[in-house]
Short mmCIF file of C-alpha atoms and ligand atoms in Angstrom, two decimals:
data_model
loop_
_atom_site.label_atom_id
_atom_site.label_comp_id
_atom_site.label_asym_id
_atom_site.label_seq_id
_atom_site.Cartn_x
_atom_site.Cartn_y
_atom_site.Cartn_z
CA UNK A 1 28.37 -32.10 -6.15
CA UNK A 2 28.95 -32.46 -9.41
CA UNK A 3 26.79 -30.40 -12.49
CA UNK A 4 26.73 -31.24 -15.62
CA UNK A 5 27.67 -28.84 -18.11
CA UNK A 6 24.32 -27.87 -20.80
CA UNK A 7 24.74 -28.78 -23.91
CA UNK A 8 24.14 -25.11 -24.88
CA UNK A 9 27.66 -24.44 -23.19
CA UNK A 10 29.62 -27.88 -24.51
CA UNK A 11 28.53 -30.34 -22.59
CA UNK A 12 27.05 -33.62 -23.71
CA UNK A 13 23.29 -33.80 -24.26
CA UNK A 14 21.26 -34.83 -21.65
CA UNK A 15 19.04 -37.47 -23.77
CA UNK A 16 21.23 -39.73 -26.18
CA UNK A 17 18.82 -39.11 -29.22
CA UNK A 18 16.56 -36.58 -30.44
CA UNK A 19 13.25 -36.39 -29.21
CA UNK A 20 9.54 -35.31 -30.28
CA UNK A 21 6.74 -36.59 -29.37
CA UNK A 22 5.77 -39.28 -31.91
CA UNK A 23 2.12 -38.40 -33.92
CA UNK A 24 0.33 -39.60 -35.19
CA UNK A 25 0.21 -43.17 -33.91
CA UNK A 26 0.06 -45.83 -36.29
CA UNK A 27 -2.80 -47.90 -34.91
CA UNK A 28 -3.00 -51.63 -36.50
CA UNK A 29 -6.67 -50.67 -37.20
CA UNK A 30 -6.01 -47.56 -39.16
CA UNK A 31 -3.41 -48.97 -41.16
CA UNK A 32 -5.68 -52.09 -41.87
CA UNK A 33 -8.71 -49.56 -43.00
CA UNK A 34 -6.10 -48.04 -45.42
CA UNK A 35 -5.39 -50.73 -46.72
CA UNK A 36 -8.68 -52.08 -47.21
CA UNK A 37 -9.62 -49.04 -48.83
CA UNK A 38 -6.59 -48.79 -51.41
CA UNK A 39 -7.85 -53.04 -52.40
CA UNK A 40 -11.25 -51.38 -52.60
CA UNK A 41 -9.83 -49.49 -55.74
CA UNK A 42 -12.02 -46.70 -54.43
CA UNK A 43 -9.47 -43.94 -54.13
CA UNK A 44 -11.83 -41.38 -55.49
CA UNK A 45 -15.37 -40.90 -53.54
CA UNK A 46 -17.60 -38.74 -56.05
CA UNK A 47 -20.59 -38.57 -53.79
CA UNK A 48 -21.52 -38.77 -49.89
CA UNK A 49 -21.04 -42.13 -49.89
CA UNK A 50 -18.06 -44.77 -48.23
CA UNK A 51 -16.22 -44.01 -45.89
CA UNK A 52 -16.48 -40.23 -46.43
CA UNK A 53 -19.97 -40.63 -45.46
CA UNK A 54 -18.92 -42.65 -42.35
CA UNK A 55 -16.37 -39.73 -41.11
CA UNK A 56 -19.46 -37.37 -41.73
CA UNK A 57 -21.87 -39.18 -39.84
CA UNK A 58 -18.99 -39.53 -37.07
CA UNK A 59 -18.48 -36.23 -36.85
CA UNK A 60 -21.92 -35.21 -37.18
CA UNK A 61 -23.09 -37.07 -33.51
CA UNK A 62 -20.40 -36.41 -31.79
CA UNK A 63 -21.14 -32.64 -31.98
CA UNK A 64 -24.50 -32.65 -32.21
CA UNK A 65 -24.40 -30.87 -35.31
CA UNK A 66 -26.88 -32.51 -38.41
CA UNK A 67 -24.22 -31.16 -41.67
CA UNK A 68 -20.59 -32.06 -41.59
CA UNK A 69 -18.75 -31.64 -44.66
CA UNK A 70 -15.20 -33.45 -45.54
CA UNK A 71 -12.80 -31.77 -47.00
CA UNK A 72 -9.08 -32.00 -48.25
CA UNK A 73 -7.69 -29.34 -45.94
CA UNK A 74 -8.71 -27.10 -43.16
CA UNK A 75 -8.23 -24.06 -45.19
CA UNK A 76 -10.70 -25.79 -47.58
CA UNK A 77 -12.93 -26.22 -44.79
CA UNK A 78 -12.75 -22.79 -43.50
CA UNK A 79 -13.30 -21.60 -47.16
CA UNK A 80 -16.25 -23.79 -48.05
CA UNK A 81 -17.60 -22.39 -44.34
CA UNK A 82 -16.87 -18.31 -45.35
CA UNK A 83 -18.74 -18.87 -49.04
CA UNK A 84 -21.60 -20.80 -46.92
CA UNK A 85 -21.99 -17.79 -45.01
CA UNK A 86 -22.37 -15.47 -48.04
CA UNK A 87 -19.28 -13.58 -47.75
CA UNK A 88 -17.89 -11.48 -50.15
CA UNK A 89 -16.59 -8.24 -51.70
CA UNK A 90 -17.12 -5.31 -49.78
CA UNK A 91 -17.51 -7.69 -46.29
CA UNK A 92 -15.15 -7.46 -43.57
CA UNK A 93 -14.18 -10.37 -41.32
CA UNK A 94 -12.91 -9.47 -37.51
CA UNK A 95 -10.14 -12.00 -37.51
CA UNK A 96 -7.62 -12.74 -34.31
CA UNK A 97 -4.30 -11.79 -35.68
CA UNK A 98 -2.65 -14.30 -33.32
CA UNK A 99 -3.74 -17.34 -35.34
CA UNK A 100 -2.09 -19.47 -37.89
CA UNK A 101 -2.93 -16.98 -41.30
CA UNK A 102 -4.92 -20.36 -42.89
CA UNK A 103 -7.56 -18.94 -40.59
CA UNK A 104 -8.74 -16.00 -42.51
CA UNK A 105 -6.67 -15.88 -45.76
CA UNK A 106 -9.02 -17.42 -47.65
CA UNK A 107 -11.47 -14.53 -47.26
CA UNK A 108 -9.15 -12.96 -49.70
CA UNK A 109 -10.67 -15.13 -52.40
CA UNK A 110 -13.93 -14.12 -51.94
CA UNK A 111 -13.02 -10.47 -51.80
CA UNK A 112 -13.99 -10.03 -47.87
CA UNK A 113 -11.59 -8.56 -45.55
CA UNK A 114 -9.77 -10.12 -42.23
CA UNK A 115 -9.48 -7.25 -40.30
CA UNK A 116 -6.89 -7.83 -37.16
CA UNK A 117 -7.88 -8.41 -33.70
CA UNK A 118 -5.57 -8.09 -30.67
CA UNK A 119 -5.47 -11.45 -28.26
CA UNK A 120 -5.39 -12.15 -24.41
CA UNK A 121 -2.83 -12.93 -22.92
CA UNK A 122 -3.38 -16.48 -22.89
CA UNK A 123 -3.92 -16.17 -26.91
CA UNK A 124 -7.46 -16.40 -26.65
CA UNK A 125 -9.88 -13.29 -28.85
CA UNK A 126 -10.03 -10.41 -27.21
CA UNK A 127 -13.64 -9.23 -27.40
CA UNK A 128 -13.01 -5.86 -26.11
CA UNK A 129 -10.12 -4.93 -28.63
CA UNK A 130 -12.86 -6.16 -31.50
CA UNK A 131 -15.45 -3.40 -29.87
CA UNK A 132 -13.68 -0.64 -31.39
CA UNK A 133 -13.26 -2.52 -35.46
CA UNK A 134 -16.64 -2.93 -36.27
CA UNK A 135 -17.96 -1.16 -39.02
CA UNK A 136 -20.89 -1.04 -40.95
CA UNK A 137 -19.18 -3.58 -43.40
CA UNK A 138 -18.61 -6.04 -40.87
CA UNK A 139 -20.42 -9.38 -41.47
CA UNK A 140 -18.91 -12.08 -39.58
CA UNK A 141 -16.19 -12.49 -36.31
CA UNK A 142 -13.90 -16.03 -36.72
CA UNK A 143 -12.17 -17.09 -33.69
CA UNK A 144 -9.07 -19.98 -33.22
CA UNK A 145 -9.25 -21.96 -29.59
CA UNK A 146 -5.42 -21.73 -30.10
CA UNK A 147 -3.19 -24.11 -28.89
CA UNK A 148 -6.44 -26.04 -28.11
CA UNK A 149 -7.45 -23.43 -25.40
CA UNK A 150 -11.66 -22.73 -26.06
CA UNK A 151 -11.78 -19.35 -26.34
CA UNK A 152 -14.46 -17.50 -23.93
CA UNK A 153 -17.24 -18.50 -25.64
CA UNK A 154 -19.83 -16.78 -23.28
CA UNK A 155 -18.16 -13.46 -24.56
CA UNK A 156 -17.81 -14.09 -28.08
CA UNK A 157 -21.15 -15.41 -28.93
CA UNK A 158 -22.53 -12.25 -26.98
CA UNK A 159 -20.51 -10.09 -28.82
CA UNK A 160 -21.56 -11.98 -32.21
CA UNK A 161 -25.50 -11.74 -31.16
CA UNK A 162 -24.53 -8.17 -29.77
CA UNK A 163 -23.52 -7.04 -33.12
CA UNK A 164 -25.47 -9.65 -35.82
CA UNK A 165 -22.81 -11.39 -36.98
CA UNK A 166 -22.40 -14.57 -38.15
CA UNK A 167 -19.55 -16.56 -35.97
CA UNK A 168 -16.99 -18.76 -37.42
CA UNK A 169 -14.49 -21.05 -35.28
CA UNK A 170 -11.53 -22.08 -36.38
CA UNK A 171 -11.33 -25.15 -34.23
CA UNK A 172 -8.00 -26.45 -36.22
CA UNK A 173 -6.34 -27.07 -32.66
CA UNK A 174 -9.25 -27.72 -30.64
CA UNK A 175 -10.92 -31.40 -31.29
CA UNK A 176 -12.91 -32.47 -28.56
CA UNK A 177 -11.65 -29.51 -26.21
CA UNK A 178 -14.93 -28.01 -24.18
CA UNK A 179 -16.12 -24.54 -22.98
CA UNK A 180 -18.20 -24.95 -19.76
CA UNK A 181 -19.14 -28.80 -20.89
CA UNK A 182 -19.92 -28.15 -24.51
CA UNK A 183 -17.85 -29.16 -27.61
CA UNK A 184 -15.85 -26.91 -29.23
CA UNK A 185 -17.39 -26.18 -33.23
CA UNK A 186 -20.61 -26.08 -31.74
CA UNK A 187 -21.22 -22.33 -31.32
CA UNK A 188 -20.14 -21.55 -34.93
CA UNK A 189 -22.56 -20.45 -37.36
CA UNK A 190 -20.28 -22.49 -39.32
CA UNK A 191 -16.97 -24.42 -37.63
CA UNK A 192 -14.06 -25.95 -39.30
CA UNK A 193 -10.87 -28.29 -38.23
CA UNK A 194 -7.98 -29.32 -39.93
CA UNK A 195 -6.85 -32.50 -40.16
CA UNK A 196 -3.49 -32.67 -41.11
CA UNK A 197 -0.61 -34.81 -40.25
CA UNK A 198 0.41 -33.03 -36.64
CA UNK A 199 -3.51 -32.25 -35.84
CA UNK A 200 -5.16 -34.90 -33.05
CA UNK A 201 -7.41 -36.32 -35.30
CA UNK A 202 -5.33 -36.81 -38.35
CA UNK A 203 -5.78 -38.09 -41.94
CA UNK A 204 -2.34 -37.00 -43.63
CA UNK A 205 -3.82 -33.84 -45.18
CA UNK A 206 -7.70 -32.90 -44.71
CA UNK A 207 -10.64 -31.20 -43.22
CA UNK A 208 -13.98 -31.38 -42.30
CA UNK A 209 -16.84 -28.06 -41.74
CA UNK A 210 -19.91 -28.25 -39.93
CA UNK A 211 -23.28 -26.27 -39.58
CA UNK A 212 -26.61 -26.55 -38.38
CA UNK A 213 -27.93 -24.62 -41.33
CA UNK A 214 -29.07 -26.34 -44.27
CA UNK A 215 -28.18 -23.71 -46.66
CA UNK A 216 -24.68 -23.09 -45.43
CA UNK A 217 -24.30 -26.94 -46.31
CA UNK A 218 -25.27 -26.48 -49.58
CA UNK A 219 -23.34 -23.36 -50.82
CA UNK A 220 -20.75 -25.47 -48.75
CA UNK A 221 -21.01 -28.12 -51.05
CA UNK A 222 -21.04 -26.35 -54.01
CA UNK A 223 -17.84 -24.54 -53.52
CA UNK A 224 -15.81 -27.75 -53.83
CA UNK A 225 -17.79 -30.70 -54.11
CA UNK A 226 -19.19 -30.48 -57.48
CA UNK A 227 -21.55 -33.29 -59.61
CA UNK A 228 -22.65 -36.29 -58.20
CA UNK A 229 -22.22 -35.20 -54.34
CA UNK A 230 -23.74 -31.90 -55.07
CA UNK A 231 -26.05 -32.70 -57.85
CA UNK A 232 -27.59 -35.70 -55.37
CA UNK A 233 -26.90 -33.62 -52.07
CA UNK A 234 -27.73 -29.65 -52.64
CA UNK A 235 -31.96 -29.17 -52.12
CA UNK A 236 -32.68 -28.95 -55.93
CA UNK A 237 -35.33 -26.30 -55.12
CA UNK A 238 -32.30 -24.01 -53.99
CA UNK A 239 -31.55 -20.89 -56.23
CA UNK A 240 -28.01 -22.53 -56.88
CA UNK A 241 -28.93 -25.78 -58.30
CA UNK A 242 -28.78 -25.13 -61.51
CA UNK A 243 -24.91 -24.61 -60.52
CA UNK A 244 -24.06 -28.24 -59.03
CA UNK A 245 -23.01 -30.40 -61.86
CA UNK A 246 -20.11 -28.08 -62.39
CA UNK A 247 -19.49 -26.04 -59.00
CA UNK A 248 -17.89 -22.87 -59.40
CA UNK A 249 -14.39 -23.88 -60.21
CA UNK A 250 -12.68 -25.30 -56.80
CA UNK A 251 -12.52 -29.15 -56.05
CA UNK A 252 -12.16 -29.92 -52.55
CA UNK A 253 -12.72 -33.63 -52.46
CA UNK A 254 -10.65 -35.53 -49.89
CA UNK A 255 -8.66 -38.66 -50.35
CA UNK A 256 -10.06 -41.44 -49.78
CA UNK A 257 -6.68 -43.16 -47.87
CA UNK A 258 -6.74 -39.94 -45.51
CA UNK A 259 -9.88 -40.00 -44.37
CA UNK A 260 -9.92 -44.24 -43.65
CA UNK A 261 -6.58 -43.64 -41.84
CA UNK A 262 -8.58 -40.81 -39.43
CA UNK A 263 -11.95 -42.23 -39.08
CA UNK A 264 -11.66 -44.68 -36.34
CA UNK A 265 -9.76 -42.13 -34.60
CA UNK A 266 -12.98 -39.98 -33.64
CA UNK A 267 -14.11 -42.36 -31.17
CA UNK A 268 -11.07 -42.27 -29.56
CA UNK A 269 -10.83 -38.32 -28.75
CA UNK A 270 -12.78 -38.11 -25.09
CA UNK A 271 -10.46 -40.78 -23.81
CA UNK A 272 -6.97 -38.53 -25.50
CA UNK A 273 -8.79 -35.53 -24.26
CA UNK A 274 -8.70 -36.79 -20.61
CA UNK A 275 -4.98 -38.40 -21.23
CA UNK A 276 -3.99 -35.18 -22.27
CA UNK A 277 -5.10 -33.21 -19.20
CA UNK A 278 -2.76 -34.85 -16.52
CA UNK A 279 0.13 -34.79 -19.25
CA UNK A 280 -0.67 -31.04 -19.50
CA UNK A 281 -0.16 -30.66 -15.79
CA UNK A 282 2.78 -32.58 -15.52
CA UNK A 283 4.74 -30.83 -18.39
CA UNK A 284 3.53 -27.37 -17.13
CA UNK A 285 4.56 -28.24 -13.42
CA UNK A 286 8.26 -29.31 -15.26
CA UNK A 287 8.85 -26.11 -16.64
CA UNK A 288 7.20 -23.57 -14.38
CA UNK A 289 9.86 -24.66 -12.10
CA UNK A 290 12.46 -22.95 -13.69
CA UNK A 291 12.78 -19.13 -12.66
CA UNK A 292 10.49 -16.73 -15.38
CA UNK A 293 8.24 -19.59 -17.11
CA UNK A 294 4.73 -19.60 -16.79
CA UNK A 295 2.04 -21.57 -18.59
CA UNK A 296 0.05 -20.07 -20.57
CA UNK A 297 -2.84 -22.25 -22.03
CA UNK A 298 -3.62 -25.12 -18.91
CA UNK A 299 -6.89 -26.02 -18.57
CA UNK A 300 -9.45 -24.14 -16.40
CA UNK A 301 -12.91 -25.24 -14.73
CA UNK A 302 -14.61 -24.05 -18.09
CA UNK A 303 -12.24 -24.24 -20.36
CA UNK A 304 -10.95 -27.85 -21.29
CA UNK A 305 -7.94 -27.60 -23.69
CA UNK A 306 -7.50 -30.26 -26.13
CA UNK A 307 -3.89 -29.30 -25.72
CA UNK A 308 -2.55 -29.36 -29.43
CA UNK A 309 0.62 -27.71 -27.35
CA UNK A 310 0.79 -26.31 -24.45
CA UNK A 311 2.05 -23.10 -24.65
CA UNK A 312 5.09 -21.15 -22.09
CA UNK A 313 5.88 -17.38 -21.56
CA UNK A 314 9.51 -16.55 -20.70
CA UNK A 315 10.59 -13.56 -18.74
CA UNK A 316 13.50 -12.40 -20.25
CA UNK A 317 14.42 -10.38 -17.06
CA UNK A 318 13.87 -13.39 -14.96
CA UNK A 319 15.47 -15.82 -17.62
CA UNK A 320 18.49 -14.17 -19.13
CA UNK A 321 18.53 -14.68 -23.01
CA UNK A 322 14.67 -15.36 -22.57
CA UNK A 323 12.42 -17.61 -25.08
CA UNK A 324 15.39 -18.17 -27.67
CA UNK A 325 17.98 -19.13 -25.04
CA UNK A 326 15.22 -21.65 -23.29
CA UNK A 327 14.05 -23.02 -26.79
CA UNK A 328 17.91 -23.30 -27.82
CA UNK A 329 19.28 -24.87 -24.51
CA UNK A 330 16.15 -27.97 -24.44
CA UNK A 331 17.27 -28.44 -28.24
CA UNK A 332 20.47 -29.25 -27.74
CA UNK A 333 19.79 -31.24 -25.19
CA UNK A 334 17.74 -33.54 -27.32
CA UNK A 335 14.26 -31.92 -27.31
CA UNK A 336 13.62 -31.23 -30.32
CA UNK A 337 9.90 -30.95 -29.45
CA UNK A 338 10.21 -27.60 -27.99
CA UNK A 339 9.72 -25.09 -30.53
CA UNK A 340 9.28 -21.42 -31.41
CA UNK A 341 5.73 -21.17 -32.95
CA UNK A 342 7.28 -19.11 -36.35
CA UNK A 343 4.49 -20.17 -38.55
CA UNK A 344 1.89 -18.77 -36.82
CA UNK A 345 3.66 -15.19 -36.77
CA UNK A 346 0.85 -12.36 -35.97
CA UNK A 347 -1.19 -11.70 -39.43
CA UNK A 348 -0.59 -8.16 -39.49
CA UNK A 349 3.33 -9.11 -40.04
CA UNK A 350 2.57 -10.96 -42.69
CA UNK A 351 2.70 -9.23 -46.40
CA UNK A 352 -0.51 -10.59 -46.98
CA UNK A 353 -2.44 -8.71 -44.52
CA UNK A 354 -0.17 -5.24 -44.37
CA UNK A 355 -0.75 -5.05 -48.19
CA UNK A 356 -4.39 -7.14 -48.60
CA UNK A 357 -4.96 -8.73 -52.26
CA UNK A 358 -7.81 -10.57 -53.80
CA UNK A 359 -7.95 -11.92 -56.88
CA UNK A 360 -11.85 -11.01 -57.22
CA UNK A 361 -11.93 -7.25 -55.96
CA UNK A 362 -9.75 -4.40 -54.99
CA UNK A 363 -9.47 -3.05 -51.28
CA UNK A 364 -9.98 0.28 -50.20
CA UNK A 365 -9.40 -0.34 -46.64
CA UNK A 366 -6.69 -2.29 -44.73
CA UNK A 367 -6.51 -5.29 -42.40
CA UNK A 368 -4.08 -3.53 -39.73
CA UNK A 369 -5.81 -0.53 -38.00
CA UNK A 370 -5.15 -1.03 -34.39
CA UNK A 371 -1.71 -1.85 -32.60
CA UNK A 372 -1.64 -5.46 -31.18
CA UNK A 373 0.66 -5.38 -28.53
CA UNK A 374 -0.06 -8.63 -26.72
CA UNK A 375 0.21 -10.78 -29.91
CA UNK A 376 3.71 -9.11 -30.43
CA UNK A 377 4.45 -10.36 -26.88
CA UNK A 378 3.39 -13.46 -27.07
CA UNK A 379 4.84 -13.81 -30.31
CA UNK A 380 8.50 -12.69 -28.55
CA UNK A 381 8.34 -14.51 -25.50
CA UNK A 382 6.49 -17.80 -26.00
CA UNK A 383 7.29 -20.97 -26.85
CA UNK A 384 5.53 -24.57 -27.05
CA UNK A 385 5.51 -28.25 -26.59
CA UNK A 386 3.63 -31.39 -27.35
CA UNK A 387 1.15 -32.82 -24.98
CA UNK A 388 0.75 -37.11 -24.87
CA UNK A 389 -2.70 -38.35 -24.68
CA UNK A 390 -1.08 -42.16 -24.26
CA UNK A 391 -3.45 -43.50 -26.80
CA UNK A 392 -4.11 -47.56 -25.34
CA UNK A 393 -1.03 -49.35 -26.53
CA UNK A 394 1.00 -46.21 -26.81
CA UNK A 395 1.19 -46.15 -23.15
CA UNK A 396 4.77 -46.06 -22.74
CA UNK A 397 5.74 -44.66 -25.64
CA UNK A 398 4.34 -41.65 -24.37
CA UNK A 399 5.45 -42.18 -20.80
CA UNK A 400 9.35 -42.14 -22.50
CA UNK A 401 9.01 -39.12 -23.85
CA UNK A 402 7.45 -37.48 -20.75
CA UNK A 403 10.55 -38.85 -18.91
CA UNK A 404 12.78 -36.95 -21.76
CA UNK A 405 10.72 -33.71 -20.80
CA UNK A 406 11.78 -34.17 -17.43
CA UNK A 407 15.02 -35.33 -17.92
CA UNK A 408 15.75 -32.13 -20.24
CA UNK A 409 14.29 -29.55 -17.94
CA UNK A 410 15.97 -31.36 -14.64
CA UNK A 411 18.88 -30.57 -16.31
CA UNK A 412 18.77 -27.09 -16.74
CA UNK A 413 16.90 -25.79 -13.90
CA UNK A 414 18.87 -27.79 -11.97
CA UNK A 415 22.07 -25.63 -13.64
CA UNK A 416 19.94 -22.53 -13.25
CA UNK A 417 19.42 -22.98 -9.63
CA UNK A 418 23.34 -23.06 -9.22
CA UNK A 419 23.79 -20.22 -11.59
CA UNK A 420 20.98 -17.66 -10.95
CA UNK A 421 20.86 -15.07 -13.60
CA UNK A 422 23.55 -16.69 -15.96
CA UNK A 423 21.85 -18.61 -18.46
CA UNK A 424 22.18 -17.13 -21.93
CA UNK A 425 24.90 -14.46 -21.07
CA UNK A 426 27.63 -16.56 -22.22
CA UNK A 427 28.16 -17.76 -25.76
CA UNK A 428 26.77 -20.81 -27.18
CA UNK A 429 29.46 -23.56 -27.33
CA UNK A 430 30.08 -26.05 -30.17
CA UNK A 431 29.44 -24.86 -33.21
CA UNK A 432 27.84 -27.45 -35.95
CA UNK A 433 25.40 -28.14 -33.23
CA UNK A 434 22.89 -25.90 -33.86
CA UNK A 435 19.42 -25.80 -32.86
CA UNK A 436 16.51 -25.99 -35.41
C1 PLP B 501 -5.37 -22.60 -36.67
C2 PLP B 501 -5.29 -23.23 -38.03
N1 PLP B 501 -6.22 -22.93 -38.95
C3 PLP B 501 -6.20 -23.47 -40.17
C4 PLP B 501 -5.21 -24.35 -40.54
C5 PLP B 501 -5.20 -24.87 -41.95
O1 PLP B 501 -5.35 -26.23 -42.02
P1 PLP B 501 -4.74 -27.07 -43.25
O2 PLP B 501 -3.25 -27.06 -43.11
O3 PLP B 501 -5.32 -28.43 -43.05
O4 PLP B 501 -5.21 -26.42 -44.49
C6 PLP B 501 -4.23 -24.72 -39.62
C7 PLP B 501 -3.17 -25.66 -40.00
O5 PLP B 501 -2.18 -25.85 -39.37
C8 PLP B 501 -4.25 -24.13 -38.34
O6 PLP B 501 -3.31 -24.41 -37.43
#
């Protein structure tokens, strides 16, 4: 029978044009609330008002939380949540080191200190390897749900309570996902999400914090939100009133166009949520197939991923040439989609957190104190793919790319099968065809 030759090795590409999976979606309805908002002239929303105050209230009942706080990016939503909290010089932060560093490098402007926490193996915070970091300085644990995956929130909020400290969750990848029933964002002392361009609820560039604590809100406010929304917001009883017509520097406003294009999204997340699982499956059954991939962050009975990617470990002794060879091969095939996650590199490889510097402070301690051998593996041997949620009307838009998925890995595992333990021990063929 005849086998076609991968790409990798000279042959033609298995799909006939490059594919990723297309997000966000351009609903008619968002695009009309955009533009309704640019004829509005109101591209500039001083107070809680418009349709800032409509993404707020959103937000605010579907988590069951009473203070959500729009901002223009995750990392000003995880700041605005770290100054609610009352961090600052001379407070340390335990911090997963297998996040993206958005997650805790803004504790560097308030002078506190991410210190590094190994992961699971799945990616998840690894309770036990934060045992042995906490100090008498340490104020607060953050957590990511990475890839989507909740974290095991039954452990980390006993560890938090075990140790009185406040708990953060970075829940950038996570909307809508659920630990044992119960939303993501709502175990946080203070929780914050991203909402940029490739997140599942997505405005372009922006954020959004919440809390059940009043006073959070306000110092929340205040750190980017000065004058009229602070001045009419903030409980002008507070000790930092007197503070709100100017803040303290930072403006964290978002735009206006962002936030219409997301807002009708949020009612839309259970029914992607449940689209996503089956996708999920289907994906991870396509891969797993092939000899030395498993699947790393799949849903489990308590644990429902929202799936930002779904995340693969490769076996480089069951899968010769390992991640790079697997990542290369399904990209020159055509998929571009499946990618090795470089941006989110472990923190403590990062500059930033081997040599820690704040503008407001100097450090006498570092951010690296432990080895954190399963983020290195996970950052050598993993790689990831979108998840579909086929959105209603982006049905088969999303089945297309599923059949690229599968036409991709039919391809090679269907050459691996005939050529056990020969994938990436010959040289790549073609060059000017590279892979990203
Ligand atoms: C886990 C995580 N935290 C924080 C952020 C920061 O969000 P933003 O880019 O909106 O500032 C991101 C963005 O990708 C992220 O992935």
């Amino acid at each position: 029978m005849f086998v076609s030759t991968l790409a990798i090795k000279g042959g033609a590409p298995a799909l006939d044009r490059t594919t990723a999976y297309p997000w966000p979606k351009q609903h008619p309805e968002w695009s009309e609330r955009v533009l309704r908002q640019l004829k509005s002239g109101k591209l500039s929303i001083y107070d809680r008002s418009g349709v800032v105050a409509e993404f707020e209230d959103a937000w605010s009942a579907a988590h069951g939380m009473p203070h959500s706080l729009v901002t223009n990016s995750g990392t000003a939503a995880l700041h605005s949540a770290y100054f609610g909290i009352g961090l600052g010089p001379g407070d340390e932060v335990l911090c997963p080191t297998y996040t993206f560093f958005a997650t805790s490098a803004s504790l560097f402007q308030l002078g506190a200190l991410p210190v590094l926490v190994d992961c699971q193996d799945d990616g998840s915070f690894d309770t036990e390897a934060a045992e042995e970091l906490v100090t008498e300085r340490t104020k607060a644990i953050v957590i990511t749900h990475m890839w989507g995956l909740p974290c095991d929130m039954d452990a980390v909020v006993a560890f938090a309570e075990r140790h009185g400290l406040a708990l953060v969750e970075d829940c950038s990848h996570a909307h809508g996902a659920t630990y044992r029933g119960r939303l993501v964002g709502t175990f946080g002392t203070a929780s914050a999400w991203s909402l940029q361009t490739q997140k599942l609820i997505a405005a372009g560039e922006g954020g959004v914090m919440v809390t059940n604590s009043r006073e959070i809100y306000d110092r929340a406010q205040l750190l980017g939100h000065f004058n009229k929304r602070a001045m009419a917001e903030m409980d002008s009883d507070g000790p930092l009133y007197p503070y709100s017509v100017t803040g303290l520097g930072l403006k964290y406003r978002a735009h206006p166009l962002g936030v219409a294009f997301a807002v009708g999204q949020i009612a839309e997340l259970p029914s992607w949520i449940k689209g996503k699982q089956d996708f999920a499956e289907e994906i991870g059954a396509l891969f797993t197939r092939i000899p030395g991939i498993t699947a790393l962050t799949l849903s489990t009975p308590e644990r429902t991923s929202a799936h930002y990617a779904l995340l693969f470990e490769v076996d480089p002794d069951l899968l010769p040439g390992g991640r790079d060879w697997l990542v290369k091969a399904c990209n020159m095939e055509g998929l571009d989609d499946v990618d090795t996650p470089k941006a989110t590199s472990p923190l403590h490889t990062l500059h930033l957190f081997q040599h820690p510097f704040s503008p407001v402070t100097s450090y006498d301690r570092g951010c690296v104190r432990t080895s954190h051998p399963v983020a290195d593996r996970l950052a050598a041997r993993t790689f990831k793919i979108s998840v579909p949620c086929a959105p209603t009307g982006y049905e088969a838009e999303d089945a297309r790319y599923l059949e690229a998925v599968r036409t991709v890995t039919d391809k090679i595992a269907d050459h691996l099968s005939r050529t056990p333990g020969r994938s990436g021990d010959t040289a790549v063929a073609k060059p000017g065809k590279t892979a990203k």
